Tab-separated table of C-alpha atoms in Angstrom:
chain	number	residue	atom	x	y	z
A	713	UNK	CA	-0.061	-0.057	0.046
A	714	UNK	CA	1.158	3.468	-0.884
A	715	UNK	CA	1.125	6.684	1.549
A	716	UNK	CA	-0.213	9.686	-0.100
A	717	UNK	CA	0.562	11.956	2.832
A	718	UNK	CA	3.464	13.508	0.929
A	719	UNK	CA	2.359	12.838	-2.543
A	720	UNK	CA	3.559	15.423	-5.246
A	721	UNK	CA	2.810	16.074	-8.834
A	722	UNK	CA	5.848	13.914	-10.069
A	723	UNK	CA	4.326	11.007	-8.131
A	724	UNK	CA	1.357	10.838	-10.374
A	725	UNK	CA	2.540	12.591	-13.684
A	726	UNK	CA	2.010	9.247	-15.736
A	727	UNK	CA	-0.461	6.482	-16.152
A	728	UNK	CA	2.225	4.086	-14.918
A	729	UNK	CA	2.782	5.775	-11.742
A	730	UNK	CA	-1.037	6.218	-11.161
A	731	UNK	CA	-1.506	2.444	-11.691
A	732	UNK	CA	0.314	2.199	-8.328
A	733	UNK	CA	-2.454	3.745	-6.468
A	734	UNK	CA	-5.867	2.401	-5.704
A	735	UNK	CA	-8.904	4.644	-5.539
A	736	UNK	CA	-12.003	3.283	-3.686
A	737	UNK	CA	-15.250	5.081	-4.827
A	738	UNK	CA	-17.858	4.560	-2.106
A	739	UNK	CA	-21.448	5.441	-3.395
A	740	UNK	CA	-22.008	4.715	-7.037
A	741	UNK	CA	-24.780	7.160	-8.062
A	742	UNK	CA	-24.167	9.524	-10.837
A	743	UNK	CA	-21.384	11.449	-9.113
A	744	UNK	CA	-19.543	8.439	-7.973
A	745	UNK	CA	-19.591	6.851	-11.400
A	746	UNK	CA	-18.206	10.001	-12.923
A	747	UNK	CA	-15.391	9.806	-10.352
A	748	UNK	CA	-14.869	6.055	-10.999
A	749	UNK	CA	-14.585	6.525	-14.794
A	750	UNK	CA	-12.260	9.635	-14.403
A	751	UNK	CA	-9.748	7.846	-12.139
A	752	UNK	CA	-9.841	4.767	-14.148
A	753	UNK	CA	-9.273	6.794	-17.558
A	754	UNK	CA	-6.409	8.517	-15.624
A	755	UNK	CA	-4.754	5.174	-15.044
A	756	UNK	CA	-5.627	4.347	-11.358
A	757	UNK	CA	-6.969	1.124	-10.206
A	758	UNK	CA	-10.570	1.737	-9.078
A	759	UNK	CA	-12.808	-0.036	-6.835
A	760	UNK	CA	-16.608	0.715	-6.821
A	761	UNK	CA	-18.720	0.098	-3.676
A	762	UNK	CA	-22.378	0.550	-3.170
A	763	UNK	CA	-24.914	-0.783	-0.737
A	764	UNK	CA	-27.304	-1.393	-3.565
A	765	UNK	CA	-26.817	-4.802	-4.898
A	766	UNK	CA	-28.962	-4.115	-8.123
A	767	UNK	CA	-26.880	-1.004	-9.021
A	768	UNK	CA	-23.748	-3.106	-8.601
A	769	UNK	CA	-25.035	-5.635	-11.099
A	770	UNK	CA	-25.921	-2.852	-13.517
A	771	UNK	CA	-22.466	-1.442	-13.144
A	772	UNK	CA	-20.900	-4.794	-13.597
A	773	UNK	CA	-22.643	-4.894	-16.886
A	774	UNK	CA	-21.967	-1.219	-17.602
A	775	UNK	CA	-25.517	-0.966	-18.688
A	776	UNK	CA	-28.379	1.097	-17.267
A	777	UNK	CA	-26.477	2.518	-14.444
A	778	UNK	CA	-27.783	6.070	-14.624
A	779	UNK	CA	-25.044	7.771	-16.446
A	780	UNK	CA	-24.528	8.612	-20.164
A	781	UNK	CA	-24.118	6.128	-22.829
A	782	UNK	CA	-20.448	7.629	-23.188
A	783	UNK	CA	-19.663	6.932	-19.565
A	784	UNK	CA	-21.209	3.403	-19.653
A	785	UNK	CA	-18.965	2.560	-22.767
A	786	UNK	CA	-15.929	3.865	-20.936
A	787	UNK	CA	-16.800	1.961	-17.731
A	788	UNK	CA	-17.159	-1.190	-19.749
A	789	UNK	CA	-13.749	-0.598	-21.328
A	790	UNK	CA	-12.143	-0.326	-17.866
A	791	UNK	CA	-13.940	-3.357	-16.405
A	792	UNK	CA	-12.749	-5.386	-19.246
A	793	UNK	CA	-9.265	-4.155	-18.813
A	794	UNK	CA	-9.336	-5.102	-15.255
A	795	UNK	CA	-8.435	-1.715	-13.752
A	796	UNK	CA	-12.054	-1.149	-12.385
A	797	UNK	CA	-13.601	-3.744	-10.230
A	798	UNK	CA	-16.868	-3.998	-8.240
A	799	UNK	CA	-17.163	-4.726	-4.565
A	800	UNK	CA	-20.140	-5.269	-2.398
A	801	UNK	CA	-18.109	-5.098	0.658
A	802	UNK	CA	-17.420	-1.613	1.883
A	803	UNK	CA	-14.839	-2.529	4.585
A	804	UNK	CA	-12.544	-4.315	2.115
A	805	UNK	CA	-13.067	-1.546	-0.593
A	806	UNK	CA	-11.886	1.168	1.891
A	807	UNK	CA	-9.206	-0.881	3.418
A	808	UNK	CA	-7.532	-1.494	-0.160
A	809	UNK	CA	-7.685	2.021	-1.071
A	810	UNK	CA	-5.082	4.684	-0.907
A	811	UNK	CA	-7.418	7.402	-2.143
A	812	UNK	CA	-11.055	7.019	-0.974
A	813	UNK	CA	-13.810	9.098	-2.682
A	814	UNK	CA	-16.848	9.271	-0.500
A	815	UNK	CA	-19.954	10.090	-2.839
A	816	UNK	CA	-22.828	9.766	-0.587
A	817	UNK	CA	-25.338	12.399	-0.078
A	818	UNK	CA	-27.405	13.508	2.940
A	819	UNK	CA	-31.086	12.262	2.741
A	820	UNK	CA	-34.277	13.970	3.512
A	821	UNK	CA	-37.106	12.679	5.562
A	822	UNK	CA	-40.804	12.734	4.851
A	823	UNK	CA	-40.938	16.285	6.009
A	824	UNK	CA	-38.118	17.203	3.852
A	825	UNK	CA	-35.823	17.627	6.882
A	826	UNK	CA	-32.254	16.347	6.773
A	827	UNK	CA	-31.874	12.665	8.154
A	828	UNK	CA	-28.281	12.144	8.710
A	829	UNK	CA	-28.430	8.633	10.523
A	830	UNK	CA	-27.704	6.711	7.203
A	831	UNK	CA	-25.004	9.205	6.250
A	832	UNK	CA	-23.382	9.063	9.672
A	833	UNK	CA	-23.546	5.150	9.618
A	834	UNK	CA	-21.713	5.226	6.222
A	835	UNK	CA	-18.907	7.657	7.845
A	836	UNK	CA	-18.589	5.061	10.557
A	837	UNK	CA	-18.188	2.183	8.109
A	838	UNK	CA	-15.522	4.180	6.173
A	839	UNK	CA	-13.765	5.317	9.309
A	840	UNK	CA	-13.456	1.783	10.827
A	841	UNK	CA	-11.518	0.764	7.603
A	842	UNK	CA	-9.607	3.846	6.828
A	843	UNK	CA	-5.926	3.235	6.395
A	844	UNK	CA	-3.157	5.437	7.889
A	845	UNK	CA	-1.523	7.466	5.107
A	846	UNK	CA	-4.701	7.650	2.880
A	847	UNK	CA	-6.597	10.625	1.357
A	848	UNK	CA	-10.279	10.921	1.707
A	849	UNK	CA	-12.222	13.279	-0.565
A	850	UNK	CA	-15.873	13.966	0.151
A	851	UNK	CA	-17.774	14.344	-3.081
A	852	UNK	CA	-21.244	14.388	-1.697
A	853	UNK	CA	-23.801	16.932	-0.564
A	854	UNK	CA	-24.543	17.815	3.007
A	855	UNK	CA	-25.577	20.507	5.272
A	856	UNK	CA	-23.488	23.717	5.786
A	857	UNK	CA	-20.669	22.707	8.146
A	858	UNK	CA	-21.028	18.990	7.808
A	859	UNK	CA	-17.597	18.154	6.569
A	860	UNK	CA	-15.661	19.912	9.280
A	861	UNK	CA	-18.093	18.671	12.103
A	862	UNK	CA	-19.784	15.336	11.505
A	863	UNK	CA	-17.723	13.929	8.697
A	864	UNK	CA	-14.315	14.738	10.344
A	865	UNK	CA	-15.269	13.973	13.785
A	866	UNK	CA	-16.861	10.602	12.890
A	867	UNK	CA	-13.797	9.661	10.798
A	868	UNK	CA	-11.421	10.459	13.605
A	869	UNK	CA	-13.531	8.787	16.376
A	870	UNK	CA	-13.992	5.525	14.463
A	871	UNK	CA	-10.486	5.255	12.813
A	872	UNK	CA	-8.405	6.595	15.828
A	873	UNK	CA	-6.540	8.476	13.363
A	874	UNK	CA	-5.951	12.482	13.227
A	875	UNK	CA	-7.035	14.250	10.141
A	876	UNK	CA	-4.196	16.368	8.612
A	877	UNK	CA	-1.561	14.240	10.211
A	878	UNK	CA	-2.375	10.439	9.896
A	879	UNK	CA	-5.010	10.799	6.963
A	880	UNK	CA	-5.831	13.709	4.667
A	881	UNK	CA	-9.375	15.062	4.233
A	882	UNK	CA	-10.659	17.174	1.324
A	883	UNK	CA	-13.961	18.237	-0.126
A	884	UNK	CA	-14.798	18.448	-3.759
A	885	UNK	CA	-18.424	19.572	-4.078
A	886	UNK	CA	-19.218	17.958	-7.323
A	887	UNK	CA	-22.599	18.374	-8.552
A	888	UNK	CA	-24.184	16.385	-11.181
A	889	UNK	CA	-26.910	17.838	-13.070
A	890	UNK	CA	-28.688	16.848	-16.355
A	891	UNK	CA	-28.523	20.569	-17.328
A	892	UNK	CA	-24.809	20.671	-16.762
A	893	UNK	CA	-24.345	18.113	-19.520
A	894	UNK	CA	-21.206	16.711	-17.934
A	895	UNK	CA	-20.160	13.651	-19.763
A	896	UNK	CA	-16.595	13.414	-18.293
A	897	UNK	CA	-14.635	15.215	-15.483
A	898	UNK	CA	-11.788	16.132	-17.868
A	899	UNK	CA	-13.633	19.273	-19.076
A	900	UNK	CA	-15.064	20.220	-15.572
A	901	UNK	CA	-13.967	22.878	-13.192
A	902	UNK	CA	-13.345	21.230	-9.938
A	903	UNK	CA	-13.235	23.057	-6.584
A	904	UNK	CA	-11.155	21.539	-3.889
A	905	UNK	CA	-11.337	22.526	-0.348
A	906	UNK	CA	-9.542	21.538	2.883
A	907	UNK	CA	-8.814	23.059	6.217
A	908	UNK	CA	-5.147	22.035	6.376
A	909	UNK	CA	-2.554	22.763	3.842
A	910	UNK	CA	-1.171	19.330	3.309
A	911	UNK	CA	-4.620	17.830	2.496
A	912	UNK	CA	-5.442	20.845	0.092
A	913	UNK	CA	-2.166	20.336	-1.852
A	914	UNK	CA	-2.157	16.586	-2.109
A	915	UNK	CA	-5.823	16.559	-3.077
A	916	UNK	CA	-5.128	19.107	-5.685
A	917	UNK	CA	-2.416	17.181	-7.351
A	918	UNK	CA	-4.696	14.116	-7.409
A	919	UNK	CA	-7.521	15.963	-8.965
A	920	UNK	CA	-5.326	17.647	-11.545
A	921	UNK	CA	-4.711	14.221	-12.962
A	922	UNK	CA	-8.405	14.386	-13.868
A	923	UNK	CA	-8.696	17.895	-15.234
A	924	UNK	CA	-6.311	20.915	-15.344
A	925	UNK	CA	-9.082	23.181	-14.232
A	926	UNK	CA	-8.911	22.930	-10.416
A	927	UNK	CA	-9.646	25.779	-8.035
A	928	UNK	CA	-8.282	25.699	-4.413
A	929	UNK	CA	-9.895	27.190	-1.277
A	930	UNK	CA	-8.724	26.721	2.435
A	931	UNK	CA	-12.358	27.603	3.356
A	932	UNK	CA	-14.194	24.359	3.285
A	933	UNK	CA	-17.591	26.152	4.381
A	934	UNK	CA	-17.118	28.400	1.361
A	935	UNK	CA	-17.182	25.361	-0.915
A	936	UNK	CA	-20.064	23.864	0.838
A	937	UNK	CA	-22.088	27.116	0.292
A	938	UNK	CA	-21.063	27.372	-3.227
A	939	UNK	CA	-22.770	24.148	-4.226
A	940	UNK	CA	-25.812	24.526	-2.207
A	941	UNK	CA	-26.249	28.231	-3.571
A	942	UNK	CA	-25.879	26.850	-7.224
A	943	UNK	CA	-28.397	24.205	-6.695
A	944	UNK	CA	-30.820	26.714	-4.999
A	945	UNK	CA	-30.187	29.022	-7.957
A	946	UNK	CA	-31.072	26.316	-10.436
A	947	UNK	CA	-34.146	25.416	-8.388
A	948	UNK	CA	-35.390	28.805	-8.739
A	949	UNK	CA	-34.713	28.951	-12.395
A	950	UNK	CA	-36.850	25.748	-12.773
A	951	UNK	CA	-39.784	27.223	-10.666
A	952	UNK	CA	-39.759	30.266	-12.819
A	953	UNK	CA	-39.513	28.315	-16.013
A	954	UNK	CA	-42.555	26.153	-14.937
A	955	UNK	CA	-44.516	29.289	-14.193
A	956	UNK	CA	-43.684	30.685	-17.703
A	957	UNK	CA	-44.439	27.344	-19.272
A	958	UNK	CA	-47.879	27.201	-17.825
A	959	UNK	CA	-48.608	30.719	-19.031
A	960	UNK	CA	-47.537	29.436	-22.525
A	961	UNK	CA	-49.936	26.555	-22.209
A	962	UNK	CA	-52.881	28.633	-21.534
A	963	UNK	CA	-51.941	31.226	-24.162
A	964	UNK	CA	-51.561	28.842	-27.012
A	965	UNK	CA	-47.739	29.496	-27.149
A	966	UNK	CA	-44.831	27.086	-27.168
A	967	UNK	CA	-42.505	27.700	-24.321
A	968	UNK	CA	-39.525	25.925	-25.854
A	969	UNK	CA	-39.601	27.932	-29.066
A	970	UNK	CA	-39.765	31.178	-27.130
A	971	UNK	CA	-36.798	30.024	-24.975
A	972	UNK	CA	-34.672	29.469	-28.160
A	973	UNK	CA	-35.038	33.140	-28.804
A	974	UNK	CA	-33.524	34.058	-25.597
A	975	UNK	CA	-30.968	31.383	-25.265
A	976	UNK	CA	-27.456	32.309	-26.496
A	977	UNK	CA	-26.174	28.549	-26.323
A	978	UNK	CA	-29.427	26.420	-26.235
A	979	UNK	CA	-28.659	25.513	-22.737
A	980	UNK	CA	-31.527	23.720	-20.961
A	981	UNK	CA	-30.812	25.171	-17.414
A	982	UNK	CA	-34.027	27.138	-17.791
A	983	UNK	CA	-36.145	24.199	-18.398
A	984	UNK	CA	-39.518	23.605	-16.896
A	985	UNK	CA	-39.127	19.862	-17.013
A	986	UNK	CA	-40.937	17.931	-14.315
A	987	UNK	CA	-38.331	15.019	-14.559
A	988	UNK	CA	-36.783	14.312	-11.320
A	989	UNK	CA	-35.974	17.468	-9.332
A	990	UNK	CA	-32.162	17.193	-9.267
A	991	UNK	CA	-31.844	20.345	-7.122
A	992	UNK	CA	-34.642	19.594	-4.566
A	993	UNK	CA	-32.272	18.054	-1.925
A	994	UNK	CA	-29.664	20.851	-2.099
A	995	UNK	CA	-32.387	23.524	-1.636
A	996	UNK	CA	-33.804	21.957	1.520
A	997	UNK	CA	-30.368	21.491	2.961
A	998	UNK	CA	-29.660	25.139	2.302
A	999	UNK	CA	-33.145	26.088	3.916
A	1000	UNK	CA	-32.478	23.998	6.862
A	1001	UNK	CA	-28.836	25.320	7.320
A	1002	UNK	CA	-30.265	28.866	7.173
A	1003	UNK	CA	-32.742	27.985	9.916
A	1004	UNK	CA	-29.806	26.934	12.259
A	1005	UNK	CA	-28.818	30.634	12.093
A	1006	UNK	CA	-32.406	31.856	12.453
A	1007	UNK	CA	-32.472	32.964	8.801
A	1008	UNK	CA	-35.612	32.407	6.622
A	1009	UNK	CA	-34.728	32.059	2.995
A	1010	UNK	CA	-38.017	33.107	1.283
A	1011	UNK	CA	-37.379	32.670	-2.355
A	1012	UNK	CA	-35.806	29.205	-2.172
A	1013	UNK	CA	-38.768	28.126	0.000
A	1014	UNK	CA	-41.284	29.517	-2.555
A	1015	UNK	CA	-39.315	27.849	-5.402
A	1016	UNK	CA	-39.404	24.595	-3.620
A	1017	UNK	CA	-43.195	25.080	-3.020
A	1018	UNK	CA	-43.754	25.633	-6.874
A	1019	UNK	CA	-41.662	22.660	-7.858
A	1020	UNK	CA	-43.319	20.447	-5.229
A	1021	UNK	CA	-46.501	20.920	-7.027
A	1022	UNK	CA	-45.133	19.277	-9.944
A	1023	UNK	CA	-47.235	16.081	-9.366
A	1024	UNK	CA	-50.450	18.039	-9.208
A	1025	UNK	CA	-49.541	19.813	-12.379
A	1026	UNK	CA	-48.763	16.503	-14.107
A	1027	UNK	CA	-51.974	14.916	-13.042
A	1028	UNK	CA	-54.091	17.834	-14.033
A	1029	UNK	CA	-52.401	17.988	-17.489
A	1030	UNK	CA	-53.122	14.315	-17.995
A	1031	UNK	CA	-56.914	14.826	-16.807
A	1032	UNK	CA	-57.132	17.707	-19.357
A	1033	UNK	CA	-55.880	15.587	-22.201
A	1034	UNK	CA	-58.193	12.822	-21.374
A	1035	UNK	CA	-61.291	15.159	-21.361
A	1036	UNK	CA	-60.469	16.198	-25.025
A	1037	UNK	CA	-61.723	12.614	-25.825
A	1038	UNK	CA	-64.460	12.787	-23.253
A	1039	UNK	CA	-62.518	10.371	-20.934
A	1040	UNK	CA	-61.653	10.735	-17.315
A	1041	UNK	CA	-58.777	9.786	-15.221
A	1042	UNK	CA	-60.822	7.417	-13.336
A	1043	UNK	CA	-60.918	3.916	-15.017
A	1044	UNK	CA	-58.468	5.317	-17.749
A	1045	UNK	CA	-55.532	3.235	-18.704
A	1046	UNK	CA	-52.343	5.156	-18.318
A	1047	UNK	CA	-48.874	3.917	-19.490
A	1048	UNK	CA	-45.865	5.916	-17.677
A	1049	UNK	CA	-42.231	5.828	-19.041
A	1050	UNK	CA	-40.324	6.916	-15.820
A	1051	UNK	CA	-38.313	5.901	-12.903
A	1052	UNK	CA	-39.416	3.049	-10.776
A	1053	UNK	CA	-37.437	4.203	-7.604
A	1054	UNK	CA	-39.292	5.609	-4.596
A	1055	UNK	CA	-39.342	9.143	-3.642
A	1056	UNK	CA	-39.396	10.448	-7.279
A	1057	UNK	CA	-41.697	12.391	-9.311
A	1058	UNK	CA	-42.744	9.247	-11.112
A	1059	UNK	CA	-43.667	7.426	-7.860
A	1060	UNK	CA	-45.756	10.244	-6.705
A	1061	UNK	CA	-47.294	10.591	-10.046
A	1062	UNK	CA	-48.298	6.885	-10.392
A	1063	UNK	CA	-49.534	6.688	-6.696
A	1064	UNK	CA	-51.690	9.766	-7.331
A	1065	UNK	CA	-53.062	8.487	-10.702
A	1066	UNK	CA	-53.936	5.047	-8.997
A	1067	UNK	CA	-55.643	6.783	-6.054
A	1068	UNK	CA	-57.747	8.678	-8.564
A	1069	UNK	CA	-58.811	5.430	-10.208
A	1070	UNK	CA	-56.665	5.251	-13.102
A	1071	UNK	CA	-55.187	1.705	-14.097
A	1072	UNK	CA	-51.433	2.480	-14.581
A	1073	UNK	CA	-48.544	0.472	-16.159
A	1074	UNK	CA	-44.955	1.652	-15.566
A	1075	UNK	CA	-41.765	1.079	-17.733
A	1076	UNK	CA	-38.401	2.074	-16.456
A	1077	UNK	CA	-35.724	1.791	-19.067
A	1078	UNK	CA	-33.068	1.613	-16.512
A	1079	UNK	CA	-34.271	-1.630	-15.193
A	1080	UNK	CA	-33.496	-5.171	-16.546
A	1081	UNK	CA	-36.375	-7.571	-17.220
A	1082	UNK	CA	-35.159	-9.603	-14.311
A	1083	UNK	CA	-35.529	-6.631	-11.931
A	1084	UNK	CA	-39.070	-5.811	-12.953
A	1085	UNK	CA	-40.156	-9.276	-11.631
A	1086	UNK	CA	-39.527	-8.068	-8.290
A	1087	UNK	CA	-41.422	-4.843	-8.650
A	1088	UNK	CA	-45.097	-4.060	-8.204
A	1089	UNK	CA	-47.402	-5.761	-10.818
A	1090	UNK	CA	-47.894	-2.473	-12.740
A	1091	UNK	CA	-44.059	-2.481	-13.404
A	1092	UNK	CA	-43.542	-3.835	-16.916
A	1093	UNK	CA	-40.561	-5.321	-18.536
A	1094	UNK	CA	-40.968	-3.653	-21.848
A	1095	UNK	CA	-42.249	-0.486	-23.494
A	1096	UNK	CA	-44.561	-2.566	-25.610
A	1097	UNK	CA	-46.133	-4.355	-22.773
A	1098	UNK	CA	-46.631	-1.157	-21.034
A	1099	UNK	CA	-48.419	0.601	-23.770
A	1100	UNK	CA	-50.633	-2.386	-24.815
A	1101	UNK	CA	-54.200	-1.135	-24.764
A	1102	UNK	CA	-53.756	2.074	-22.877
A	1103	UNK	CA	-55.495	5.346	-23.460
A	1104	UNK	CA	-52.761	7.632	-22.768
A	1105	UNK	CA	-48.965	7.534	-22.715
A	1106	UNK	CA	-47.164	9.806	-20.292
A	1107	UNK	CA	-43.411	10.455	-20.545
A	1108	UNK	CA	-41.600	11.299	-17.240
A	1109	UNK	CA	-38.039	10.301	-18.052
A	1110	UNK	CA	-35.566	11.649	-20.561
A	1111	UNK	CA	-33.264	8.782	-21.463
A	1112	UNK	CA	-31.804	9.155	-24.817
A	1113	UNK	CA	-33.491	6.026	-26.265
A	1114	UNK	CA	-36.738	7.809	-26.097
A	1115	UNK	CA	-35.779	10.918	-27.931
A	1116	UNK	CA	-36.589	9.130	-31.079
A	1117	UNK	CA	-39.829	7.185	-30.046
A	1118	UNK	CA	-41.155	4.707	-32.625
A	1119	UNK	CA	-44.422	6.525	-32.588
A	1120	UNK	CA	-46.154	4.503	-35.341
A	1121	UNK	CA	-45.661	1.221	-33.369
A	1122	UNK	CA	-46.620	2.642	-30.103
A	1123	UNK	CA	-49.706	4.119	-31.573
A	1124	UNK	CA	-51.075	0.816	-33.028
A	1125	UNK	CA	-50.707	-0.651	-29.615
A	1126	UNK	CA	-52.753	1.795	-27.862
A	1127	UNK	CA	-56.553	2.561	-27.836
A	1128	UNK	CA	-57.699	5.059	-30.306
A	1129	UNK	CA	-57.578	7.836	-30.174
A	1130	UNK	CA	-54.068	7.682	-28.738
A	1131	UNK	CA	-53.199	10.289	-26.357
A	1132	UNK	CA	-49.503	11.315	-25.437
A	1133	UNK	CA	-48.347	13.677	-22.488
A	1134	UNK	CA	-44.830	14.815	-22.572
A	1135	UNK	CA	-43.911	16.197	-19.172
A	1136	UNK	CA	-40.131	16.558	-19.826
A	1137	UNK	CA	-40.026	18.367	-23.344
A	1138	UNK	CA	-38.111	15.821	-25.318
A	1139	UNK	CA	-40.809	15.409	-28.166
A	1140	UNK	CA	-41.851	17.996	-30.772
A	1141	UNK	CA	-45.707	18.569	-30.919
A	1142	UNK	CA	-45.816	18.554	-34.836
A	1143	UNK	CA	-44.068	15.050	-35.076
A	1144	UNK	CA	-46.572	13.649	-32.536
A	1145	UNK	CA	-49.610	14.970	-34.006
A	1146	UNK	CA	-48.378	14.042	-37.509
A	1147	UNK	CA	-48.584	10.457	-36.374
A	1148	UNK	CA	-52.229	10.869	-35.215
A	1149	UNK	CA	-51.745	11.467	-31.545
A	1150	UNK	CA	-53.792	13.880	-29.469
A	1151	UNK	CA	-50.826	15.737	-27.842
A	1152	UNK	CA	-50.146	17.766	-24.751
A	1153	UNK	CA	-46.802	18.612	-23.289
A	1154	UNK	CA	-45.308	20.963	-20.640
A	1155	UNK	CA	-45.046	24.463	-21.831
A	1156	UNK	CA	-46.647	23.508	-25.279
A	1157	UNK	CA	-49.823	25.638	-25.976
A	1158	UNK	CA	-51.650	23.529	-28.691
A	1159	UNK	CA	-53.473	26.122	-30.725
A	1160	UNK	CA	-56.849	25.022	-31.662
A	1161	UNK	CA	-57.564	22.416	-28.980
A	1162	UNK	CA	-59.630	23.645	-26.189
A	1163	UNK	CA	-58.604	22.145	-22.789
A	1164	UNK	CA	-60.761	24.336	-20.631
């Protein structure tokens, strides 16, 4: 095992030298897999660990693991080469690693308050196996002050080691966002923060092997606020976009065509999509952090209120579309393309639709056919099975494979007239209507169709 306490640039200036270091990525969500791919691409040996066995299976196949096709192809390459391995045993993954990337976020409870129990348990698991002479980089999202208090204290208490002396601790507030369109870390600007100079310098040299665009700060709390502020800002933009999109719907205008006129680069960060609210957690973490200082953040709270109403909006748009054909949501058959995980927009939409009397089928493109067998009876193993005999198709996920839907095939499987509701803005009204669908979409005001 190598000690990284005194690591310098010349120690990692080639793939051959980097291959002498093992990087353990703990938490294999989107952020974790970006790290894993970037370190493997740079020549390090990488171990991926997560407490979700289903996710680990998908990663081992490098298929349907929640990242872009480009990242999946790269992961597959590194798995086949043997420099990226999968481990279900966290203790072993940490103990074998010279560099530990902890990419686990804080969770929210049913009242949208921070629940740190699982996060603290993960910290303890890592601390119990953390080696002397290692570097730990936290790449998750937590409350303001969480790195220097709960994370540092838990690691020191469980490992018996001293941060800055026996092991190094740094923070890289990496935020994965669909609107960010980050396919690799090589073109990303990374902020690295640490409270001691040795941790800061060593972590910087390590991250510079992934991208040359690295910014240092000795103020960890500045870095924590930077990522929370960014997420709250994007959340506010999404809320405004949703308000403007509804205006466009009612006035017969197309929000997306208007947006193209004011967008310099075609960036989708000002999108009204009701796809999973990627900034939801960060905004609530910021609001709770502010409350600890007796500060009430009004605009972030209002933005969250608007964005939390997304399920009601989605259901109402579905009902309005059905009414065009003198149908009601009650007893209607609705197929949903979405995310089968709990605590998502899709889950809330499906549960609400069922409660209102709809018969729902759900297809999740990220699940394998075997995984759907363990799910609820309305979870189908193929899109064809999901749309068979339904009145309406609702799109709630934006995977690339559905940007070019086989509309003709789908329509022949559905009841006539076939209805389609696009809640993430990936389809064009003209192409859908040309195939004979009755169409509604978020921000798409369809002129000539009365939905009142």
